[in-house]
PDB file of C-alpha atoms in Angstrom:
ATOM      1  CA  UNK A  29     -16.647  10.080   9.013  1.00  0.00           C
ATOM      2  CA  UNK A  30     -18.930  13.325   8.857  1.00  0.00           C
ATOM      3  CA  UNK A  31     -17.502  16.982   8.452  1.00  0.00           C
ATOM      4  CA  UNK A  32     -18.792  17.632  12.166  1.00  0.00           C
ATOM      5  CA  UNK A  33     -16.722  14.647  13.527  1.00  0.00           C
ATOM      6  CA  UNK A  34     -13.767  15.819  11.485  1.00  0.00           C
ATOM      7  CA  UNK A  35     -14.060  19.283  12.796  1.00  0.00           C
ATOM      8  CA  UNK A  36     -14.103  18.030  16.313  1.00  0.00           C
ATOM      9  CA  UNK A  37     -10.748  15.858  15.533  1.00  0.00           C
ATOM     10  CA  UNK A  38      -9.216  19.007  14.166  1.00  0.00           C
ATOM     11  CA  UNK A  39      -9.977  20.643  17.180  1.00  0.00           C
ATOM     12  CA  UNK A  40      -8.676  17.892  19.238  1.00  0.00           C
ATOM     13  CA  UNK A  41      -5.398  17.652  17.540  1.00  0.00           C
ATOM     14  CA  UNK A  42      -4.801  20.969  16.124  1.00  0.00           C
ATOM     15  CA  UNK A  43      -2.197  22.237  18.751  1.00  0.00           C
ATOM     16  CA  UNK A  44      -0.205  19.151  18.756  1.00  0.00           C
ATOM     17  CA  UNK A  45      -0.135  19.077  15.074  1.00  0.00           C
ATOM     18  CA  UNK A  46       1.037  22.705  14.939  1.00  0.00           C
ATOM     19  CA  UNK A  47       3.738  22.119  17.636  1.00  0.00           C
ATOM     20  CA  UNK A  48       5.185  18.963  15.763  1.00  0.00           C
ATOM     21  CA  UNK A  49       5.228  21.046  12.563  1.00  0.00           C
ATOM     22  CA  UNK A  50       6.936  24.202  14.493  1.00  0.00           C
ATOM     23  CA  UNK A  51       9.673  21.915  16.128  1.00  0.00           C
ATOM     24  CA  UNK A  52      10.516  20.486  12.790  1.00  0.00           C
ATOM     25  CA  UNK A  53      10.629  23.873  10.562  1.00  0.00           C
ATOM     26  CA  UNK A  54      11.042  26.536  13.130  1.00  0.00           C
ATOM     27  CA  UNK A  55       8.844  28.801  11.480  1.00  0.00           C
ATOM     28  CA  UNK A  56       5.365  29.864  12.766  1.00  0.00           C
ATOM     29  CA  UNK A  57       3.915  30.701   9.290  1.00  0.00           C
ATOM     30  CA  UNK A  58       5.171  27.564   7.732  1.00  0.00           C
ATOM     31  CA  UNK A  59       4.357  25.480  10.646  1.00  0.00           C
ATOM     32  CA  UNK A  60       0.594  26.774  10.378  1.00  0.00           C
ATOM     33  CA  UNK A  61       0.670  25.786   6.651  1.00  0.00           C
ATOM     34  CA  UNK A  62       2.116  22.573   7.331  1.00  0.00           C
ATOM     35  CA  UNK A  63      -0.526  21.884   9.840  1.00  0.00           C
ATOM     36  CA  UNK A  64      -3.263  22.735   7.521  1.00  0.00           C
ATOM     37  CA  UNK A  65      -1.613  20.375   4.743  1.00  0.00           C
ATOM     38  CA  UNK A  66      -1.625  17.654   7.346  1.00  0.00           C
ATOM     39  CA  UNK A  67      -5.311  17.869   8.176  1.00  0.00           C
ATOM     40  CA  UNK A  68      -6.146  18.161   4.376  1.00  0.00           C
ATOM     41  CA  UNK A  69      -4.376  14.899   3.793  1.00  0.00           C
ATOM     42  CA  UNK A  70      -5.847  13.355   6.822  1.00  0.00           C
ATOM     43  CA  UNK A  71      -9.351  14.411   5.639  1.00  0.00           C
ATOM     44  CA  UNK A  72      -8.543  12.816   2.208  1.00  0.00           C
ATOM     45  CA  UNK A  73      -7.336   9.546   3.791  1.00  0.00           C
ATOM     46  CA  UNK A  74      -9.294   9.198   7.063  1.00  0.00           C
ATOM     47  CA  UNK A  75     -10.644   5.887   6.071  1.00  0.00           C
ATOM     48  CA  UNK A  76      -6.871   4.315   6.292  1.00  0.00           C
ATOM     49  CA  UNK A  77      -6.537   4.805   9.923  1.00  0.00           C
ATOM     50  CA  UNK A  78      -8.514   3.279  12.836  1.00  0.00           C
ATOM     51  CA  UNK A  79     -10.198   5.976  15.199  1.00  0.00           C
ATOM     52  CA  UNK A  80      -7.759   4.740  18.250  1.00  0.00           C
ATOM     53  CA  UNK A  81      -4.822   5.682  16.304  1.00  0.00           C
ATOM     54  CA  UNK A  82      -5.627   8.953  15.164  1.00  0.00           C
ATOM     55  CA  UNK A  83      -3.149  10.920  17.351  1.00  0.00           C
ATOM     56  CA  UNK A  84       0.194   8.957  16.011  1.00  0.00           C
ATOM     57  CA  UNK A  85      -1.297   8.908  12.404  1.00  0.00           C
ATOM     58  CA  UNK A  86      -1.663  12.770  12.282  1.00  0.00           C
ATOM     59  CA  UNK A  87       1.807  13.140  13.916  1.00  0.00           C
ATOM     60  CA  UNK A  88       3.433  10.903  11.314  1.00  0.00           C
ATOM     61  CA  UNK A  89       1.643  12.788   8.542  1.00  0.00           C
ATOM     62  CA  UNK A  90       2.848  16.095   9.981  1.00  0.00           C
ATOM     63  CA  UNK A  91       6.473  14.839  10.482  1.00  0.00           C
ATOM     64  CA  UNK A  92       6.390  13.666   6.782  1.00  0.00           C
ATOM     65  CA  UNK A  93       4.895  16.797   5.576  1.00  0.00           C
ATOM     66  CA  UNK A  94       7.662  18.774   7.533  1.00  0.00           C
ATOM     67  CA  UNK A  95      10.387  16.636   6.267  1.00  0.00           C
ATOM     68  CA  UNK A  96       9.254  17.147   2.774  1.00  0.00           C
ATOM     69  CA  UNK A  97       9.063  20.861   3.181  1.00  0.00           C
ATOM     70  CA  UNK A  98      12.815  20.831   4.624  1.00  0.00           C
ATOM     71  CA  UNK A  99      14.265  18.787   1.888  1.00  0.00           C
ATOM     72  CA  UNK A 100      12.391  20.636  -0.865  1.00  0.00           C
ATOM     73  CA  UNK A 101      14.046  22.665  -3.619  1.00  0.00           C
ATOM     74  CA  UNK A 102      11.536  25.603  -3.033  1.00  0.00           C
ATOM     75  CA  UNK A 103      12.544  26.230   0.376  1.00  0.00           C
ATOM     76  CA  UNK A 104      16.221  26.075  -0.496  1.00  0.00           C
ATOM     77  CA  UNK A 105      15.882  28.545  -3.259  1.00  0.00           C
ATOM     78  CA  UNK A 106      13.064  31.069  -1.393  1.00  0.00           C
ATOM     79  CA  UNK A 107      13.687  32.582   1.861  1.00  0.00           C
ATOM     80  CA  UNK A 108      10.835  33.845   3.712  1.00  0.00           C
ATOM     81  CA  UNK A 109      10.894  36.898   5.894  1.00  0.00           C
ATOM     82  CA  UNK A 110      12.600  36.427   9.188  1.00  0.00           C
ATOM     83  CA  UNK A 111      14.666  33.503   8.041  1.00  0.00           C
ATOM     84  CA  UNK A 112      17.714  35.492   7.630  1.00  0.00           C
ATOM     85  CA  UNK A 113      18.277  35.975  11.378  1.00  0.00           C
ATOM     86  CA  UNK A 114      17.682  32.129  11.853  1.00  0.00           C
ATOM     87  CA  UNK A 115      20.766  29.883  11.161  1.00  0.00           C
ATOM     88  CA  UNK A 116      20.446  27.717   8.402  1.00  0.00           C
ATOM     89  CA  UNK A 117      20.071  24.053   9.769  1.00  0.00           C
ATOM     90  CA  UNK A 118      19.936  20.499   8.177  1.00  0.00           C
ATOM     91  CA  UNK A 119      17.235  18.112   8.851  1.00  0.00           C
ATOM     92  CA  UNK A 120      19.478  16.242  11.185  1.00  0.00           C
ATOM     93  CA  UNK A 121      20.449  19.138  13.237  1.00  0.00           C
ATOM     94  CA  UNK A 122      16.906  20.287  13.888  1.00  0.00           C
ATOM     95  CA  UNK A 123      16.549  17.568  16.861  1.00  0.00           C
ATOM     96  CA  UNK A 124      19.719  18.716  18.305  1.00  0.00           C
ATOM     97  CA  UNK A 125      19.370  22.416  18.152  1.00  0.00           C
ATOM     98  CA  UNK A 126      19.640  24.082  21.575  1.00  0.00           C
ATOM     99  CA  UNK A 127      18.879  27.875  21.537  1.00  0.00           C
ATOM    100  CA  UNK A 128      21.490  30.182  22.857  1.00  0.00           C
ATOM    101  CA  UNK A 129      21.208  32.784  25.511  1.00  0.00           C
ATOM    102  CA  UNK A 130      20.486  35.433  22.612  1.00  0.00           C
ATOM    103  CA  UNK A 131      17.995  33.450  21.193  1.00  0.00           C
ATOM    104  CA  UNK A 132      16.301  32.779  24.767  1.00  0.00           C
ATOM    105  CA  UNK A 133      16.412  36.374  25.491  1.00  0.00           C
ATOM    106  CA  UNK A 134      14.854  37.483  22.180  1.00  0.00           C
ATOM    107  CA  UNK A 135      12.161  34.846  22.506  1.00  0.00           C
ATOM    108  CA  UNK A 136      11.305  35.991  26.086  1.00  0.00           C
ATOM    109  CA  UNK A 137      11.208  39.592  24.956  1.00  0.00           C
ATOM    110  CA  UNK A 138       8.897  38.398  22.000  1.00  0.00           C
ATOM    111  CA  UNK A 139       6.696  36.449  24.539  1.00  0.00           C
ATOM    112  CA  UNK A 140       6.308  39.450  26.716  1.00  0.00           C
ATOM    113  CA  UNK A 141       5.499  41.598  23.954  1.00  0.00           C
ATOM    114  CA  UNK A 142       2.800  39.327  22.738  1.00  0.00           C
ATOM    115  CA  UNK A 143       1.309  38.886  26.246  1.00  0.00           C
ATOM    116  CA  UNK A 144       1.057  42.631  26.388  1.00  0.00           C
ATOM    117  CA  UNK A 145      -0.646  42.689  22.944  1.00  0.00           C
ATOM    118  CA  UNK A 146      -3.060  40.131  24.441  1.00  0.00           C
ATOM    119  CA  UNK A 147      -3.719  41.986  27.252  1.00  0.00           C
ATOM    120  CA  UNK A 148      -4.429  45.162  25.359  1.00  0.00           C
ATOM    121  CA  UNK A 149      -7.111  43.625  23.417  1.00  0.00           C
ATOM    122  CA  UNK A 150     -10.549  45.007  23.949  1.00  0.00           C
ATOM    123  CA  UNK A 151     -13.714  42.721  24.886  1.00  0.00           C
ATOM    124  CA  UNK A 152     -15.046  40.304  23.664  1.00  0.00           C
ATOM    125  CA  UNK A 153     -11.472  39.150  22.771  1.00  0.00           C
ATOM    126  CA  UNK A 154      -9.609  40.012  25.825  1.00  0.00           C
ATOM    127  CA  UNK A 155     -10.945  37.342  28.103  1.00  0.00           C
ATOM    128  CA  UNK A 156     -11.055  34.409  25.478  1.00  0.00           C
ATOM    129  CA  UNK A 157      -7.544  35.265  24.163  1.00  0.00           C
ATOM    130  CA  UNK A 158      -6.243  35.258  27.846  1.00  0.00           C
ATOM    131  CA  UNK A 159      -8.073  31.876  28.674  1.00  0.00           C
ATOM    132  CA  UNK A 160      -6.843  30.384  25.139  1.00  0.00           C
ATOM    133  CA  UNK A 161      -3.219  31.646  24.702  1.00  0.00           C
ATOM    134  CA  UNK A 162      -2.055  32.479  28.414  1.00  0.00           C
ATOM    135  CA  UNK A 163      -4.216  29.849  30.608  1.00  0.00           C
ATOM    136  CA  UNK A 164      -4.071  27.264  27.672  1.00  0.00           C
ATOM    137  CA  UNK A 165      -7.968  26.234  28.121  1.00  0.00           C
ATOM    138  CA  UNK A 166      -9.464  24.640  25.368  1.00  0.00           C
ATOM    139  CA  UNK A 167     -12.243  26.310  23.132  1.00  0.00           C
ATOM    140  CA  UNK A 168     -14.978  24.312  24.926  1.00  0.00           C
ATOM    141  CA  UNK A 169     -13.739  25.124  28.241  1.00  0.00           C
ATOM    142  CA  UNK A 170     -13.672  28.751  27.416  1.00  0.00           C
ATOM    143  CA  UNK A 171     -17.368  28.479  26.038  1.00  0.00           C
ATOM    144  CA  UNK A 172     -18.435  26.546  29.034  1.00  0.00           C
ATOM    145  CA  UNK A 173     -16.789  29.227  31.550  1.00  0.00           C
ATOM    146  CA  UNK A 174     -18.105  32.306  29.596  1.00  0.00           C
ATOM    147  CA  UNK A 175     -21.383  30.832  28.712  1.00  0.00           C
ATOM    148  CA  UNK A 176     -20.904  31.545  24.942  1.00  0.00           C
ATOM    149  CA  UNK A 177     -21.216  28.889  22.243  1.00  0.00           C
ATOM    150  CA  UNK A 178     -18.123  27.285  21.095  1.00  0.00           C
ATOM    151  CA  UNK A 179     -18.549  28.716  17.604  1.00  0.00           C
ATOM    152  CA  UNK A 180     -18.719  32.068  18.878  1.00  0.00           C
ATOM    153  CA  UNK A 181     -15.417  31.518  21.064  1.00  0.00           C
ATOM    154  CA  UNK A 182     -13.932  30.347  17.603  1.00  0.00           C
ATOM    155  CA  UNK A 183     -14.992  33.305  15.576  1.00  0.00           C
ATOM    156  CA  UNK A 184     -13.648  35.597  18.570  1.00  0.00           C
ATOM    157  CA  UNK A 185     -10.257  33.614  18.488  1.00  0.00           C
ATOM    158  CA  UNK A 186     -10.208  34.121  14.760  1.00  0.00           C
ATOM    159  CA  UNK A 187     -10.726  37.904  14.906  1.00  0.00           C
ATOM    160  CA  UNK A 188      -8.113  38.293  17.893  1.00  0.00           C
ATOM    161  CA  UNK A 189      -5.528  36.084  16.005  1.00  0.00           C
ATOM    162  CA  UNK A 190      -5.981  38.791  12.979  1.00  0.00           C
ATOM    163  CA  UNK A 191      -5.737  41.690  15.208  1.00  0.00           C
ATOM    164  CA  UNK A 192      -2.591  40.116  16.679  1.00  0.00           C
ATOM    165  CA  UNK A 193      -0.869  39.270  13.579  1.00  0.00           C
ATOM    166  CA  UNK A 194      -1.596  42.937  12.555  1.00  0.00           C
ATOM    167  CA  UNK A 195       0.049  44.336  15.494  1.00  0.00           C
ATOM    168  CA  UNK A 196       3.131  42.070  15.129  1.00  0.00           C
ATOM    169  CA  UNK A 197       3.409  43.064  11.413  1.00  0.00           C
ATOM    170  CA  UNK A 198       3.439  46.624  12.437  1.00  0.00           C
ATOM    171  CA  UNK A 199       5.877  45.922  15.430  1.00  0.00           C
ATOM    172  CA  UNK A 200       8.315  44.291  13.335  1.00  0.00           C
ATOM    173  CA  UNK A 201       7.820  46.786  10.251  1.00  0.00           C
ATOM    174  CA  UNK A 202       6.491  44.196   7.895  1.00  0.00           C
ATOM    175  CA  UNK A 203       3.031  45.678   7.193  1.00  0.00           C
TER     176      UNK A 203
END
C-alpha cells in the first residue's frame, strides 16, 4: 500500500477511530493519541488485513489500544488535567456509564461555547470549520463545495483546530 493510499484510509476512518477511542477513555486528548497509535500500528501491519475488512480491523486495534491504556499502571498513577472532575470508572463500567443531568448540562454549555468559538473564527477558517464541525461534511465535500484543493482544506482545518484549542485552554485557565 502506498503512502497516498494509506492517507486516504486514514481520512476515511479517522472520525470512526477517534469516536471508538473517545467512547472507551472519555478523554479527548487521550482519544486523539490513541487514534494516532491505532493508525501507526495499522500502517506497520497493513499487510495482515484484506482491504474489505479495514473498518472492523481498525476498530479492533483502537479498542485494544484503549483497553491497554485503561489498564496501564501509568494511567492509574498519573492524572491528566480535567480528570479530577470525571469520576473514576473501571473498564467494565465504561459501557454502562450514563451521564447525569449535571454532565449533560455542562456538556451542552461546552458545546454551545465551542460552536460560538467556531462561528467567531475569521476567514478562510470560518466556512471550512462550520462545514466540517457543525455540518459534518468531509474534507472532500468541503473542497468541492468551496472550490479549494483538499490539501488546502486540511491545512485550514489544522490551523483552525490550533486556534480553537488555544481558545479552549484560555477559557479553561490552562494556558
